[in-house]
Amino acid sequence: MSLKIENLHAGIPGREILKGLTLEVKPGEVHAIMGPNGSGKSTLSKVLAGHEEYAVTEGKVMLDDTNLLDLAVDARSRAGLFLAFQYPFEIPGVSNANFIRAALQARLPKGEDIDAVAFYKRMYARMDELEMSRSFTARSVNEGFSGGEKKRNEILQMMMLEPKYAVLDETDSGLDIDALRIVSKGVNAMRSSERGLLVITHYQRLLDYIKPDVVHVMVDGRIVHSGGPELALVLEEKGYDWAKEELVNAA
Amino acid sequence: MTTETPDISDIRADSVGDFRFPEQHKFDAGMGLSEKTVDYISDVKNDDKWVRDFRKHGLKTFLEKPMPTHWATKDLENIHFDQFRYYLSDGQKPKRSWDDVPDDIKRTFDRLGIPEQERKFLAGVEAQYDSEAAYSNVKKVVEEQGVIFLNSSEALQKHPEIFRKWFGKVIPTGDNKFSALNSAVFSGGSFIYIPPGVKVKHPLQAYFRINSEQFGQFERTLIIADEGAEVMYMEGCTAPKFETATLHSAVVELVALKGAKIQYVTVQNWSSNVFNLVTKRGLAMEDAEVKWIDCNIGSRLTMKYPGVIMKGKRARGEVISIALANTGQHQDTGAKMVHAADETTSNIISKSISIGKGRATYRGLVHIPKHLKGCKNNTECDALLINSSSRTDTYPAINVRGNQHATQHEASVSQVSAEQIFYMQQRGLSEAEAMSLSVNGFINDLVREFPMEYSVELKRLIDLEMEGSVG
Ligand SMILES: Nc1ncnc2c1ncn2[C@@H]1O[C@H](COP(=O)(O)OP(=O)(O)OP(=O)(O)O)[C@@H](O)[C@H]1O
Ligand SMILES: [Mg+2]
């Protein structure tokens, strides 16, 4: 049981972005990925989610016993993969509550309907944890949300959908200090022995709140270093050049 | 101006609603249109002489008028008038058995949640919808209030003193080629009179007196709300309809006398072989209000621009419309607002959705002459494109003279982007569900204007359309 990425090569026509990436997140674990701008972190998250812009040319991704790459985007989600987007999209006219409800409904067998009362009760509880105002249930998904509100909304969706594995792409950027604490609390509440998290970030600060089991350094489409939480501190001190040099030395 | 003809090979043969059976009719005016056809219809209907003359005048006008292809689509030239039957009727005999109805149609009825009795009618199994049981209460109440509710022929025979005065007055025969055609061969439709001060609580529906002509090709409707009266009328339904005829040309006239209110709600789902060329107009006298709520889905070509002539002081006109065009379909819709008195107010909100190669055109006309004072118009037209090859055109003609008026015009075109769909799919929604949600989000504020049962059906119908439009 794990989210297991093996020798993943993927890119856009004429350019390989992921160049043989290997990584395994087991339930109960939190992994962090750090890496310079443009190293392919968001690409990794979108390739995992099945974005049609990227073609996988080599490698394998298993979500528990399921070959993830065989599934359509929505089926991957229903299989238990969640992606908190670095840049969440807006859906005009569709209320947040209806959107989340539709997503939950899509997980039910045909003919079964969501219990509306229980749904709202649960959603309000999660919103309280994230200190989100109730007005966000009726507002259109992400429309007119501030950067930080969008990120909080991603975590709300994650809490409602309860995925087996979640990739959080720079959920911390754009959050003020209080929001960072609140969102981290939400993420920590989601930590469980049944769930694996992959947290992409640029800042060691987030990892003070969400303590990772493993930290990976990604450079140019590959994991070049993996270690314990202390690796984040080394990076913070020495910068990515250090990791890049290591890469050159290793080659 | 658009002159392009849609690619006919694109028309989806599998569209929800395309289904046919061989038919035999008791009354059949035969193929083509001539004086003889018109006489045949007048004979069957036992028309009074003035009605027969009205039809003849319609025919003459129709034959004289050119096709409006100088501004409208060239696809109109593909209508071969000599290849249609202009009048078919069975009397009240059932046409076919339920077992003959194709399974996919039955499934669609299931999905739309159409009541059993209506399904049989819609599929042509029953010539007459048994409205008595379902609506007899409402009907009784309405009749006690003095409301007259008949089909066009009956109304003209039984109550010429009421209907003749307005018949063909809001939309004169020569208004356009298709109103002339309708004037020549009309049958079916609803003629309604609401006495002064009567406020009809329940929406009136064609179901009250449905017969085999109700969904006829050339319906004629005339609703007169006398002073201070109020009525809502609902037409059509979201279910796919049995179609043998591919040319539909209705005329709907509304007359709201002083202080009266008429709301006319249409939801139509045509199969994609149908030409639907409709003329709808209302007349609003002093302090009166005419409101069109119009939803068009499907058809090969729909041309429909509901209008309101605000003839009395402080009259109000409103058009709220939703058009959905899938591949092979062209929705050419809009609104006409003619201000003809001081302090009149009009409001147009139009939303169109184009999917695949579907095409939506908005044509608006707002006319406020110079000698009037204190008129207001608000026009909003928004288009949503799903998939890059969709197209949408907007031709708003706002003809406002003088400077004592307030007008406001907003237009927008938005796209459901691949990224938006990806985002929704990442949450577990299928592509079709994601598109449905976006479309429903786009029209959400307008759907609230529809009567409850229609808005639910509308949502289901959009879900079905989206399912059909993804691979
Ligand atoms: N769809 C695309 N078209 C063209 N180039 C792309 C596309 N997607 C990614 N790239 C390129 O691939 C590289 C990796 O991008 P990616 O967004 O994955 O980086 P990142 O590690 O998430 O960076 P950041 O830390 O700035 O978020 C970049 O050079 C980017 O420009
Ligand atoms: Mg990124």
PDB file of C-alpha atoms in Angstrom, chain B residues 343-459:
ATOM      1  CA  GLU B 343     -41.819  56.109 -18.757  1.00  0.00           C
ATOM      2  CA  THR B 344     -41.829  52.631 -20.230  1.00  0.00           C
ATOM      3  CA  THR B 345     -39.239  50.155 -19.008  1.00  0.00           C
ATOM      4  CA  SER B 346     -37.714  47.148 -20.700  1.00  0.00           C
ATOM      5  CA  ASN B 347     -35.246  44.520 -19.614  1.00  0.00           C
ATOM      6  CA  ILE B 348     -33.478  41.911 -21.734  1.00  0.00           C
ATOM      7  CA  ILE B 349     -31.300  39.198 -20.301  1.00  0.00           C
ATOM      8  CA  SER B 350     -30.048  36.661 -22.768  1.00  0.00           C
ATOM      9  CA  LYS B 351     -27.644  33.802 -22.156  1.00  0.00           C
ATOM     10  CA  SER B 352     -26.444  31.443 -24.827  1.00  0.00           C
ATOM     11  CA  ILE B 353     -24.345  28.329 -24.621  1.00  0.00           C
ATOM     12  CA  SER B 354     -22.523  26.910 -27.610  1.00  0.00           C
ATOM     13  CA  ILE B 355     -21.108  23.418 -27.417  1.00  0.00           C
ATOM     14  CA  GLY B 356     -18.884  21.709 -29.967  1.00  0.00           C
ATOM     15  CA  LYS B 357     -19.721  23.245 -33.307  1.00  0.00           C
ATOM     16  CA  GLY B 358     -23.012  24.617 -32.022  1.00  0.00           C
ATOM     17  CA  ARG B 359     -23.713  28.177 -32.896  1.00  0.00           C
ATOM     18  CA  ALA B 360     -25.555  30.905 -31.020  1.00  0.00           C
ATOM     19  CA  THR B 361     -26.561  34.275 -32.382  1.00  0.00           C
ATOM     20  CA  TYR B 362     -28.102  37.096 -30.415  1.00  0.00           C
ATOM     21  CA  ARG B 363     -30.131  39.760 -32.207  1.00  0.00           C
ATOM     22  CA  GLY B 364     -31.599  42.549 -30.199  1.00  0.00           C
ATOM     23  CA  LEU B 365     -33.651  45.564 -31.044  1.00  0.00           C
ATOM     24  CA  VAL B 366     -34.416  48.351 -28.630  1.00  0.00           C
ATOM     25  CA  HIS B 367     -36.366  51.222 -30.051  1.00  0.00           C
ATOM     26  CA  ILE B 368     -37.004  54.437 -28.124  1.00  0.00           C
ATOM     27  CA  PRO B 369     -38.223  57.339 -30.282  1.00  0.00           C
ATOM     28  CA  LYS B 370     -37.209  60.932 -29.699  1.00  0.00           C
ATOM     29  CA  HIS B 371     -40.543  62.356 -28.602  1.00  0.00           C
ATOM     30  CA  LEU B 372     -40.789  60.136 -25.512  1.00  0.00           C
ATOM     31  CA  LYS B 373     -39.644  60.885 -21.983  1.00  0.00           C
ATOM     32  CA  GLY B 374     -38.237  58.790 -19.161  1.00  0.00           C
ATOM     33  CA  CYS B 375     -37.841  55.416 -20.870  1.00  0.00           C
ATOM     34  CA  LYS B 376     -35.427  52.815 -19.557  1.00  0.00           C
ATOM     35  CA  ASN B 377     -33.798  49.796 -21.099  1.00  0.00           C
ATOM     36  CA  ASN B 378     -31.363  47.320 -19.666  1.00  0.00           C
ATOM     37  CA  THR B 379     -29.786  44.741 -21.974  1.00  0.00           C
ATOM     38  CA  GLU B 380     -27.421  42.004 -20.893  1.00  0.00           C
ATOM     39  CA  CYS B 381     -26.271  39.291 -23.209  1.00  0.00           C
ATOM     40  CA  ASP B 382     -23.771  36.703 -22.197  1.00  0.00           C
ATOM     41  CA  ALA B 383     -22.377  33.841 -24.198  1.00  0.00           C
ATOM     42  CA  LEU B 384     -20.633  30.762 -22.919  1.00  0.00           C
ATOM     43  CA  LEU B 385     -18.443  28.731 -25.233  1.00  0.00           C
ATOM     44  CA  ILE B 386     -17.620  25.154 -24.485  1.00  0.00           C
ATOM     45  CA  ASN B 387     -14.876  24.064 -26.846  1.00  0.00           C
ATOM     46  CA  SER B 388     -12.976  26.343 -29.165  1.00  0.00           C
ATOM     47  CA  SER B 389     -14.828  25.690 -32.399  1.00  0.00           C
ATOM     48  CA  SER B 390     -18.112  27.008 -31.044  1.00  0.00           C
ATOM     49  CA  ARG B 391     -19.154  30.360 -32.342  1.00  0.00           C
ATOM     50  CA  THR B 392     -21.300  33.145 -31.124  1.00  0.00           C
ATOM     51  CA  ASP B 393     -22.374  36.412 -32.739  1.00  0.00           C
ATOM     52  CA  THR B 394     -24.062  39.381 -31.203  1.00  0.00           C
ATOM     53  CA  TYR B 395     -26.045  41.970 -33.133  1.00  0.00           C
ATOM     54  CA  PRO B 396     -27.525  44.405 -30.645  1.00  0.00           C
ATOM     55  CA  ALA B 397     -29.379  47.253 -32.305  1.00  0.00           C
ATOM     56  CA  ILE B 398     -30.120  49.903 -29.766  1.00  0.00           C
ATOM     57  CA  ASN B 399     -31.960  52.698 -31.409  1.00  0.00           C
ATOM     58  CA  VAL B 400     -32.422  55.370 -28.806  1.00  0.00           C
ATOM     59  CA  ARG B 401     -33.303  58.918 -29.777  1.00  0.00           C
ATOM     60  CA  GLY B 402     -33.478  61.863 -27.473  1.00  0.00           C
ATOM     61  CA  ASN B 403     -31.612  62.327 -24.239  1.00  0.00           C
ATOM     62  CA  GLN B 404     -34.292  61.794 -21.638  1.00  0.00           C
ATOM     63  CA  HIS B 405     -33.799  58.050 -21.401  1.00  0.00           C
ATOM     64  CA  ALA B 406     -31.614  55.653 -19.493  1.00  0.00           C
ATOM     65  CA  THR B 407     -30.165  52.693 -21.305  1.00  0.00           C
ATOM     66  CA  GLN B 408     -27.582  50.216 -20.275  1.00  0.00           C
ATOM     67  CA  HIS B 409     -25.974  47.489 -22.322  1.00  0.00           C
ATOM     68  CA  GLU B 410     -23.589  44.777 -21.274  1.00  0.00           C
ATOM     69  CA  ALA B 411     -22.281  41.850 -23.229  1.00  0.00           C
ATOM     70  CA  SER B 412     -19.792  39.163 -22.368  1.00  0.00           C
ATOM     71  CA  VAL B 413     -18.325  36.049 -23.896  1.00  0.00           C
ATOM     72  CA  SER B 414     -16.740  33.494 -21.641  1.00  0.00           C
ATOM     73  CA  GLN B 415     -15.263  30.112 -22.154  1.00  0.00           C
ATOM     74  CA  VAL B 416     -15.302  26.984 -20.085  1.00  0.00           C
ATOM     75  CA  SER B 417     -11.580  26.371 -20.220  1.00  0.00           C
ATOM     76  CA  ALA B 418      -9.862  23.026 -20.297  1.00  0.00           C
ATOM     77  CA  GLU B 419      -8.189  24.027 -17.010  1.00  0.00           C
ATOM     78  CA  GLN B 420     -11.551  24.622 -15.366  1.00  0.00           C
ATOM     79  CA  ILE B 421     -12.771  21.210 -16.480  1.00  0.00           C
ATOM     80  CA  PHE B 422      -9.501  19.655 -15.288  1.00  0.00           C
ATOM     81  CA  TYR B 423      -9.949  21.256 -11.890  1.00  0.00           C
ATOM     82  CA  MET B 424     -13.464  19.877 -11.545  1.00  0.00           C
ATOM     83  CA  GLN B 425     -12.453  16.452 -12.815  1.00  0.00           C
ATOM     84  CA  GLN B 426      -9.670  16.362 -10.249  1.00  0.00           C
ATOM     85  CA  ARG B 427     -12.410  16.504  -7.648  1.00  0.00           C
ATOM     86  CA  GLY B 428     -14.016  13.417  -9.131  1.00  0.00           C
ATOM     87  CA  LEU B 429     -16.589  14.815 -11.524  1.00  0.00           C
ATOM     88  CA  SER B 430     -16.761  13.284 -14.984  1.00  0.00           C
ATOM     89  CA  GLU B 431     -16.182  15.558 -17.931  1.00  0.00           C
ATOM     90  CA  ALA B 432     -19.926  15.673 -18.631  1.00  0.00           C
ATOM     91  CA  GLU B 433     -20.729  16.432 -15.000  1.00  0.00           C
ATOM     92  CA  ALA B 434     -18.109  19.164 -14.966  1.00  0.00           C
ATOM     93  CA  MET B 435     -19.582  20.750 -18.090  1.00  0.00           C
ATOM     94  CA  SER B 436     -23.123  20.481 -16.747  1.00  0.00           C
ATOM     95  CA  LEU B 437     -22.054  22.171 -13.565  1.00  0.00           C
ATOM     96  CA  SER B 438     -20.391  25.014 -15.485  1.00  0.00           C
ATOM     97  CA  VAL B 439     -23.415  25.481 -17.735  1.00  0.00           C
ATOM     98  CA  ASN B 440     -25.809  25.378 -14.814  1.00  0.00           C
ATOM     99  CA  GLY B 441     -23.604  27.875 -13.039  1.00  0.00           C
ATOM    100  CA  PHE B 442     -23.717  30.151 -16.052  1.00  0.00           C
ATOM    101  CA  ILE B 443     -27.502  30.186 -16.275  1.00  0.00           C
ATOM    102  CA  ASN B 444     -28.195  29.790 -12.576  1.00  0.00           C
ATOM    103  CA  ASP B 445     -29.539  33.283 -11.964  1.00  0.00           C
ATOM    104  CA  LEU B 446     -31.940  32.993 -14.915  1.00  0.00           C
ATOM    105  CA  VAL B 447     -33.149  29.515 -14.016  1.00  0.00           C
ATOM    106  CA  ARG B 448     -34.490  30.972 -10.780  1.00  0.00           C
ATOM    107  CA  GLU B 449     -36.995  32.887 -12.893  1.00  0.00           C
ATOM    108  CA  PHE B 450     -38.506  29.649 -14.180  1.00  0.00           C
ATOM    109  CA  PRO B 451     -41.337  27.908 -12.353  1.00  0.00           C
ATOM    110  CA  MET B 452     -39.915  25.307 -10.001  1.00  0.00           C
ATOM    111  CA  GLU B 453     -40.800  22.165 -11.942  1.00  0.00           C
ATOM    112  CA  TYR B 454     -39.351  23.622 -15.109  1.00  0.00           C
ATOM    113  CA  SER B 455     -36.067  24.541 -13.493  1.00  0.00           C
ATOM    114  CA  VAL B 456     -35.612  21.000 -12.228  1.00  0.00           C
ATOM    115  CA  GLU B 457     -36.347  19.563 -15.658  1.00  0.00           C
ATOM    116  CA  LEU B 458     -34.068  22.094 -17.240  1.00  0.00           C
ATOM    117  CA  LYS B 459     -31.180  20.986 -15.088  1.00  0.00           C
TER     118      LYS B 459
END
